[in-house]
Amino acid sequence: MDKVMSNKKMIALYVLPSLLLILAVVYIPIVLTGYYGLNEWNGIGSMKFVGLDNYQRLLKDSVFWDSAKHSLLLAVFSLISLIVYLAIAMVLAAKLRGANLFRKIYLIPMLLSSVAIAQLWLKIYHPTSGIMNTLLESLGVDNPPAWLAEPSLVLFALFIPILWQYAGFYILIYYAALKNIPTSLEEAAKIDGATSIQIAYKIKLPLVMEVLKVTVVLAVVGSLKYFDLIYVMTNGGPNGASEVMASYMYRTAFKSYDFGYGSAIGFALLIICLVATWVIRKLTETKDTIQYS
Amino acid sequence: MFKKWTVLLLTLCLVLVAAGCGSKNENEENNGGAAEAGAKVTVNFMHLWPEGVSAGQNKIVNQIINEYQKEHTNVTIKQEVLDNEQYKNKLKVLSASNQLPDVGVTWAAGFLQPYVDGKLFAPVDDLLGGELKDKFVAGTTEAYNIGGSTYALPLEFNIAPVYYNKAIFEKYNLKAPTTYAEFQNVVKTLVDNGVAPIALGNKDRWTGSLWYMYLAERFAGQETVAKAIKGEESFKNADLTKAATEVQKLVDDKAFVKGFNGLSNEEAKSEFLNGNAAMYLMGTWELPNFTTNEDIPKEFRDSVGFFKFPAVDGGKGNANSWVGGPGVGLFVSENSKVKDEAKKFVEYFVSKWGEQSVTGAGVIPATKVDTSKLQLPQLYIDLFNEMNQASSITLFADVQMKANAAETHLNMIQALFGKAATPEKFADEHDAAIKKGS
Amino acid sequence: MSVGQMDAGAMSPKAAFAQKIGYAILYIVLIAVAVLQLFPLVWLLLFSLKNNQEVFNLPPFAIPTHPRWENYQKVWEAGNIDVYFLNSVWITVVSTLLTVVLASLVTYAITRMKWKLSSLVLGLFMVAMMIPVHSTLIPLFSMFNDVNLTDKPASLILTYVAFNMPITIMILLGFYYALPKEVEEAAVIDGCSVNRMFFRIVFPMTSSVIATTAIINMIYNWNEFIFVNTFISSDKFKTLTVGVQNFIGQYTTDWGAIGATLMISILPILITFLFLSDRIVEGIAAGSVKG
């Protein structure tokens, strides 16, 4: 077994094409971003090497730290919502009548592009004619807030569509993982008199553990570099109340023409993601993994 | 079966690469022989008037290109169309790799600066001396002048009046204000009657900047504003501070629509168009919506009037001074292989654009147009007249400032309107950003 | 006789009643959520039948008195949409296939084969998903420009495959770890080669996760527009997302037409999704080679 499975030629054949592609298309930009970050550059003229100046500026830049805080907050909310997605996936994967149809319907919103989702939620949050406020007014709420204009509310108002946008993605992965569990296991447990809660907790959860760990990393990294809806719906405003790291990076590089500093922000974002991933890996490390058998 | 798939995929990759090499040769043929007179030449032209939404402009662009190609049979103009936001991004990426199109669209002053500093745009002074001499409206080409040379030729010229809904004004017995006190009274009356006075979409920030710029001009006078933006005068100047304070007073008086800091200009505009808000301060580019756009009810279009931003009692500015400026202009890339051809095309384009753009797209061009010969809606004629009487034009602040300072200005505008910054902080941040330069 | 029936039979009538109520509540919730999840599509359809005035003035779910089908006509006539459409289809298909196959090979090598550098290589793939897209635009453009790939579909495909590869590997990883090793062990003893084992045994066994990653890749590639705009300048290579741009002007935007474009562009992936989504369920059944 070992001899076949450590055939160097096969490993190279399987891994190298993808690895080379990644190195060329992703790593060269990563290295260059790191390099630009050490320069003062407006993206047009010549670069001026300034060493770690941009990073020193970053450490003192309250806008950056606020945006980092917002991104981290989004990561926390994404993690919490993973539990909800898992629960939904469990229900959908159960032998319910119509589960198949429900699953398809539940995943439809994830097909929509960010442009469409942003427009939909702008209509929901519109301060005077939006669905949300019309509803609140009909319930007797006097002068409901302008969701996207209120610095204290805007971030949470944005989290809802973001989490909703990604719900399909995670439900889909969990669903596939749950469906991958051989039905024989569940049936055997039922014969032994296990309740469905026990089955979910004792059998299904451990078996999808590896998938769960992966989605935790995906949710955190995805949240930390999140950009789309925030940029379209509030542009990071008002007054930076909904600025996240990626939108701040974009604004600095492409609007303020400060490509050097923008690159430093981009690189810092990468490092924060890296640290977060490392922490998650450490926290979720287990000695052996459980397989279906 | 799976082997077949792999083979298929690999073949696909190879075909792709081969296709890549194939079309590369084509391009080189096109650009290579530019130097020889009469040889085939391709001029790449990047602009932001897509057929779908800017049908008028797009049609004119195509007409001009067709005519030009007919007159110069060896020249092909290749267009690339992007929307505003994507256009700006792409321009940035292209310039970082020194791959700008031969001809493209640019904005004035602050936007232009880095491209000029980086020697990416070619001076077009020679064109100003030729066929186009004296064709431009005074003050338009100056905005594209950096260090004594002009780097682009303007196509549009816009000023920003306050549009108002005559029907709403009549209903509450209001007149277009001529003094600031009257304006305040209009705001008060409308608020008392539960009508939102002013549509403002300050998510886009430059929209709020218009209000601040007018107040700054009216309180401090055009020269002081210009000096402050150049860094020769502090924003802590008493009159400028008054302007910032006045902005917050308007916010307190509920002069702007609810949630304005979270609304886009597009959303705010609809509040005005559907009669929910009574006034709207915006550039003359909106005129087609108030005159010829059939999608908007005629009843509404007929009830739109405009007034000049009123003078402030004891202020140093006057009502004939406008905030505005040239919109987009055309540049020629300094590193273009077909620079001469590109310049000829720009000259031709600008000379044809003027008249056609007023009648065909409702654009107020930067070149002089004899309006008496044209059939134009009254609103246009009135505004043309106002323009001729203008005492001065204050360039849009975000256009005027360098990119970095402009970002700070826009952020501070949103903070000022949102009362997240005091007028003092507003002034401090401006001074700091302008001093730092870009 | 199913296990479920046996359980119910053993239950007291009270418990059975409670269970029924529980199911009823569950279904009510499920149906309510399903309706909510369908709203966006309905909204988009209505949106695409309005003009700007109606988009902003009417409540989002109001049915326009005069549905503007001409928005669709406008979109079709605005030129090139057929070209964009075909480009979207083939670029999405090629990129998705390449990503899923390549990522499966890598995941297999990382989880199943024994070599020293495997965790380092996995780390390299994971770091690759942490860079913000906008940071890569300028370096990527100049790189593609140097090798003459700008304005070629190849630049898009390479980028899509490379940028979606890490996330695809990550998802596959969770599934591969849980796959039983016995089947392969048996196969090796029978003298099966690695290739044969991967393509004949492992690949089919993972068909449900492959369908999952294919759906995800497909959605990402289909909706992508930043790279298209940056790398592609010729109309003949642009994709459907560019069609949306056709209706965003400098000062105004034609929302109805954008809605129509979005509606047109969602149909193909909706259909593909419904098809692929069934593959997920078949996953383990089709892959079970035990017995």
PDB file of N, CA, C and O in Angstrom, chain B residues 11-42:
ATOM      1  N   THR B  11      -6.453  19.143 -24.111  1.00  0.00           N
ATOM      2  CA  THR B  11      -6.557  19.690 -25.450  1.00  0.00           C
ATOM      3  C   THR B  11      -7.150  21.092 -25.398  1.00  0.00           C
ATOM      4  O   THR B  11      -6.675  22.010 -26.057  1.00  0.00           O
ATOM      5  N   LEU B  12      -8.177  21.223 -24.588  1.00  0.00           N
ATOM      6  CA  LEU B  12      -8.828  22.527 -24.452  1.00  0.00           C
ATOM      7  C   LEU B  12      -7.820  23.592 -24.050  1.00  0.00           C
ATOM      8  O   LEU B  12      -7.764  24.676 -24.608  1.00  0.00           O
ATOM      9  N   CYS B  13      -6.999  23.254 -23.035  1.00  0.00           N
ATOM     10  CA  CYS B  13      -5.994  24.192 -22.561  1.00  0.00           C
ATOM     11  C   CYS B  13      -5.062  24.578 -23.695  1.00  0.00           C
ATOM     12  O   CYS B  13      -4.768  25.754 -23.913  1.00  0.00           O
ATOM     13  N   LEU B  14      -4.623  23.574 -24.431  1.00  0.00           N
ATOM     14  CA  LEU B  14      -3.705  23.840 -25.526  1.00  0.00           C
ATOM     15  C   LEU B  14      -4.334  24.755 -26.564  1.00  0.00           C
ATOM     16  O   LEU B  14      -3.728  25.719 -27.022  1.00  0.00           O
ATOM     17  N   VAL B  15      -5.590  24.457 -26.895  1.00  0.00           N
ATOM     18  CA  VAL B  15      -6.292  25.266 -27.883  1.00  0.00           C
ATOM     19  C   VAL B  15      -6.349  26.712 -27.411  1.00  0.00           C
ATOM     20  O   VAL B  15      -6.103  27.647 -28.160  1.00  0.00           O
ATOM     21  N   LEU B  16      -6.631  26.863 -26.122  1.00  0.00           N
ATOM     22  CA  LEU B  16      -6.732  28.210 -25.572  1.00  0.00           C
ATOM     23  C   LEU B  16      -5.423  28.957 -25.749  1.00  0.00           C
ATOM     24  O   LEU B  16      -5.391  30.103 -26.182  1.00  0.00           O
ATOM     25  N   VAL B  17      -4.352  28.306 -25.366  1.00  0.00           N
ATOM     26  CA  VAL B  17      -3.050  28.946 -25.473  1.00  0.00           C
ATOM     27  C   VAL B  17      -2.751  29.277 -26.928  1.00  0.00           C
ATOM     28  O   VAL B  17      -2.305  30.366 -27.272  1.00  0.00           O
ATOM     29  N   ALA B  18      -3.051  28.319 -27.799  1.00  0.00           N
ATOM     30  CA  ALA B  18      -2.805  28.544 -29.215  1.00  0.00           C
ATOM     31  C   ALA B  18      -3.618  29.727 -29.720  1.00  0.00           C
ATOM     32  O   ALA B  18      -3.120  30.601 -30.427  1.00  0.00           O
ATOM     33  N   ALA B  19      -4.876  29.771 -29.291  1.00  0.00           N
ATOM     34  CA  ALA B  19      -5.741  30.881 -29.704  1.00  0.00           C
ATOM     35  C   ALA B  19      -5.135  32.189 -29.238  1.00  0.00           C
ATOM     36  O   ALA B  19      -5.150  33.199 -29.940  1.00  0.00           O
ATOM     37  N   GLY B  20      -4.604  32.161 -28.044  1.00  0.00           N
ATOM     38  CA  GLY B  20      -3.965  33.354 -27.499  1.00  0.00           C
ATOM     39  C   GLY B  20      -2.855  33.832 -28.406  1.00  0.00           C
ATOM     40  O   GLY B  20      -2.790  34.992 -28.788  1.00  0.00           O
ATOM     41  N   CYS B  21      -1.993  32.913 -28.814  1.00  0.00           N
ATOM     42  CA  CYS B  21      -0.869  33.297 -29.660  1.00  0.00           C
ATOM     43  C   CYS B  21      -1.355  33.798 -31.003  1.00  0.00           C
ATOM     44  O   CYS B  21      -0.847  34.772 -31.541  1.00  0.00           O
ATOM     45  N   GLY B  22      -2.404  33.129 -31.517  1.00  0.00           N
ATOM     46  CA  GLY B  22      -2.913  33.508 -32.822  1.00  0.00           C
ATOM     47  C   GLY B  22      -3.345  34.952 -32.882  1.00  0.00           C
ATOM     48  O   GLY B  22      -2.896  35.713 -33.734  1.00  0.00           O
ATOM     49  N   SER B  23      -4.170  35.372 -31.909  1.00  0.00           N
ATOM     50  CA  SER B  23      -4.703  36.721 -32.027  1.00  0.00           C
ATOM     51  C   SER B  23      -3.665  37.781 -31.680  1.00  0.00           C
ATOM     52  O   SER B  23      -3.796  38.928 -32.041  1.00  0.00           O
ATOM     53  N   LYS B  24      -2.624  37.362 -31.011  1.00  0.00           N
ATOM     54  CA  LYS B  24      -1.538  38.299 -30.703  1.00  0.00           C
ATOM     55  C   LYS B  24      -0.946  38.856 -31.991  1.00  0.00           C
ATOM     56  O   LYS B  24      -0.720  40.044 -32.147  1.00  0.00           O
ATOM     57  N   ASN B  25      -0.748  37.942 -32.952  1.00  0.00           N
ATOM     58  CA  ASN B  25      -0.166  38.384 -34.209  1.00  0.00           C
ATOM     59  C   ASN B  25      -1.028  39.424 -34.896  1.00  0.00           C
ATOM     60  O   ASN B  25      -0.537  40.397 -35.425  1.00  0.00           O
ATOM     61  N   GLU B  26      -2.319  39.175 -34.864  1.00  0.00           N
ATOM     62  CA  GLU B  26      -3.249  40.139 -35.473  1.00  0.00           C
ATOM     63  C   GLU B  26      -3.003  41.538 -34.965  1.00  0.00           C
ATOM     64  O   GLU B  26      -2.829  42.475 -35.716  1.00  0.00           O
ATOM     65  N   ASN B  27      -2.953  41.641 -33.636  1.00  0.00           N
ATOM     66  CA  ASN B  27      -2.795  42.956 -33.022  1.00  0.00           C
ATOM     67  C   ASN B  27      -1.544  43.653 -33.518  1.00  0.00           C
ATOM     68  O   ASN B  27      -1.542  44.838 -33.782  1.00  0.00           O
ATOM     69  N   GLU B  28      -0.489  42.863 -33.589  1.00  0.00           N
ATOM     70  CA  GLU B  28       0.761  43.488 -33.968  1.00  0.00           C
ATOM     71  C   GLU B  28       0.710  44.031 -35.376  1.00  0.00           C
ATOM     72  O   GLU B  28       1.232  45.099 -35.664  1.00  0.00           O
ATOM     73  N   GLU B  29       0.047  43.287 -36.240  1.00  0.00           N
ATOM     74  CA  GLU B  29      -0.096  43.790 -37.600  1.00  0.00           C
ATOM     75  C   GLU B  29      -0.782  45.137 -37.603  1.00  0.00           C
ATOM     76  O   GLU B  29      -0.398  46.051 -38.298  1.00  0.00           O
ATOM     77  N   ASN B  30      -1.812  45.229 -36.766  1.00  0.00           N
ATOM     78  CA  ASN B  30      -2.580  46.463 -36.752  1.00  0.00           C
ATOM     79  C   ASN B  30      -1.780  47.670 -36.300  1.00  0.00           C
ATOM     80  O   ASN B  30      -1.891  48.746 -36.842  1.00  0.00           O
ATOM     81  N   ASN B  31      -0.995  47.461 -35.254  1.00  0.00           N
ATOM     82  CA  ASN B  31      -0.305  48.612 -34.692  1.00  0.00           C
ATOM     83  C   ASN B  31       1.045  48.890 -35.336  1.00  0.00           C
ATOM     84  O   ASN B  31       1.528  49.999 -35.314  1.00  0.00           O
ATOM     85  N   GLY B  32       1.641  47.851 -35.886  1.00  0.00           N
ATOM     86  CA  GLY B  32       3.007  47.953 -36.355  1.00  0.00           C
ATOM     87  C   GLY B  32       3.256  49.077 -37.345  1.00  0.00           C
ATOM     88  O   GLY B  32       4.161  49.882 -37.162  1.00  0.00           O
ATOM     89  N   GLY B  33       2.454  49.152 -38.366  1.00  0.00           N
ATOM     90  CA  GLY B  33       2.783  50.058 -39.460  1.00  0.00           C
ATOM     91  C   GLY B  33       2.307  51.479 -39.303  1.00  0.00           C
ATOM     92  O   GLY B  33       2.119  52.188 -40.287  1.00  0.00           O
ATOM     93  N   ALA B  34       2.085  51.922 -38.084  1.00  0.00           N
ATOM     94  CA  ALA B  34       1.490  53.232 -37.870  1.00  0.00           C
ATOM     95  C   ALA B  34       2.308  54.374 -38.463  1.00  0.00           C
ATOM     96  O   ALA B  34       1.765  55.367 -38.903  1.00  0.00           O
ATOM     97  N   ALA B  35       3.605  54.209 -38.453  1.00  0.00           N
ATOM     98  CA  ALA B  35       4.457  55.318 -38.862  1.00  0.00           C
ATOM     99  C   ALA B  35       4.296  55.659 -40.343  1.00  0.00           C
ATOM    100  O   ALA B  35       4.362  56.824 -40.729  1.00  0.00           O
ATOM    101  N   GLU B  36       4.089  54.649 -41.166  1.00  0.00           N
ATOM    102  CA  GLU B  36       3.985  54.937 -42.591  1.00  0.00           C
ATOM    103  C   GLU B  36       2.693  55.675 -42.888  1.00  0.00           C
ATOM    104  O   GLU B  36       1.634  55.320 -42.398  1.00  0.00           O
ATOM    105  N   ALA B  37       2.797  56.703 -43.699  1.00  0.00           N
ATOM    106  CA  ALA B  37       1.607  57.470 -44.044  1.00  0.00           C
ATOM    107  C   ALA B  37       0.674  56.597 -44.862  1.00  0.00           C
ATOM    108  O   ALA B  37       1.108  55.853 -45.721  1.00  0.00           O
ATOM    109  N   GLY B  38      -0.616  56.684 -44.559  1.00  0.00           N
ATOM    110  CA  GLY B  38      -1.587  55.955 -45.352  1.00  0.00           C
ATOM    111  C   GLY B  38      -1.703  54.489 -44.990  1.00  0.00           C
ATOM    112  O   GLY B  38      -2.595  53.814 -45.455  1.00  0.00           O
ATOM    113  N   ALA B  39      -0.830  53.992 -44.129  1.00  0.00           N
ATOM    114  CA  ALA B  39      -0.932  52.603 -43.732  1.00  0.00           C
ATOM    115  C   ALA B  39      -2.133  52.428 -42.810  1.00  0.00           C
ATOM    116  O   ALA B  39      -2.641  53.398 -42.259  1.00  0.00           O
ATOM    117  N   LYS B  40      -2.558  51.195 -42.671  1.00  0.00           N
ATOM    118  CA  LYS B  40      -3.694  50.914 -41.798  1.00  0.00           C
ATOM    119  C   LYS B  40      -3.349  51.251 -40.343  1.00  0.00           C
ATOM    120  O   LYS B  40      -2.295  50.854 -39.848  1.00  0.00           O
ATOM    121  N   VAL B  41      -4.248  51.967 -39.695  1.00  0.00           N
ATOM    122  CA  VAL B  41      -3.993  52.380 -38.322  1.00  0.00           C
ATOM    123  C   VAL B  41      -5.215  52.068 -37.473  1.00  0.00           C
ATOM    124  O   VAL B  41      -6.342  52.290 -37.913  1.00  0.00           O
ATOM    125  N   THR B  42      -4.999  51.530 -36.282  1.00  0.00           N
ATOM    126  CA  THR B  42      -6.113  51.360 -35.355  1.00  0.00           C
ATOM    127  C   THR B  42      -5.921  52.286 -34.168  1.00  0.00           C
ATOM    128  O   THR B  42      -4.857  52.294 -33.556  1.00  0.00           O
TER     129      THR B  42
END
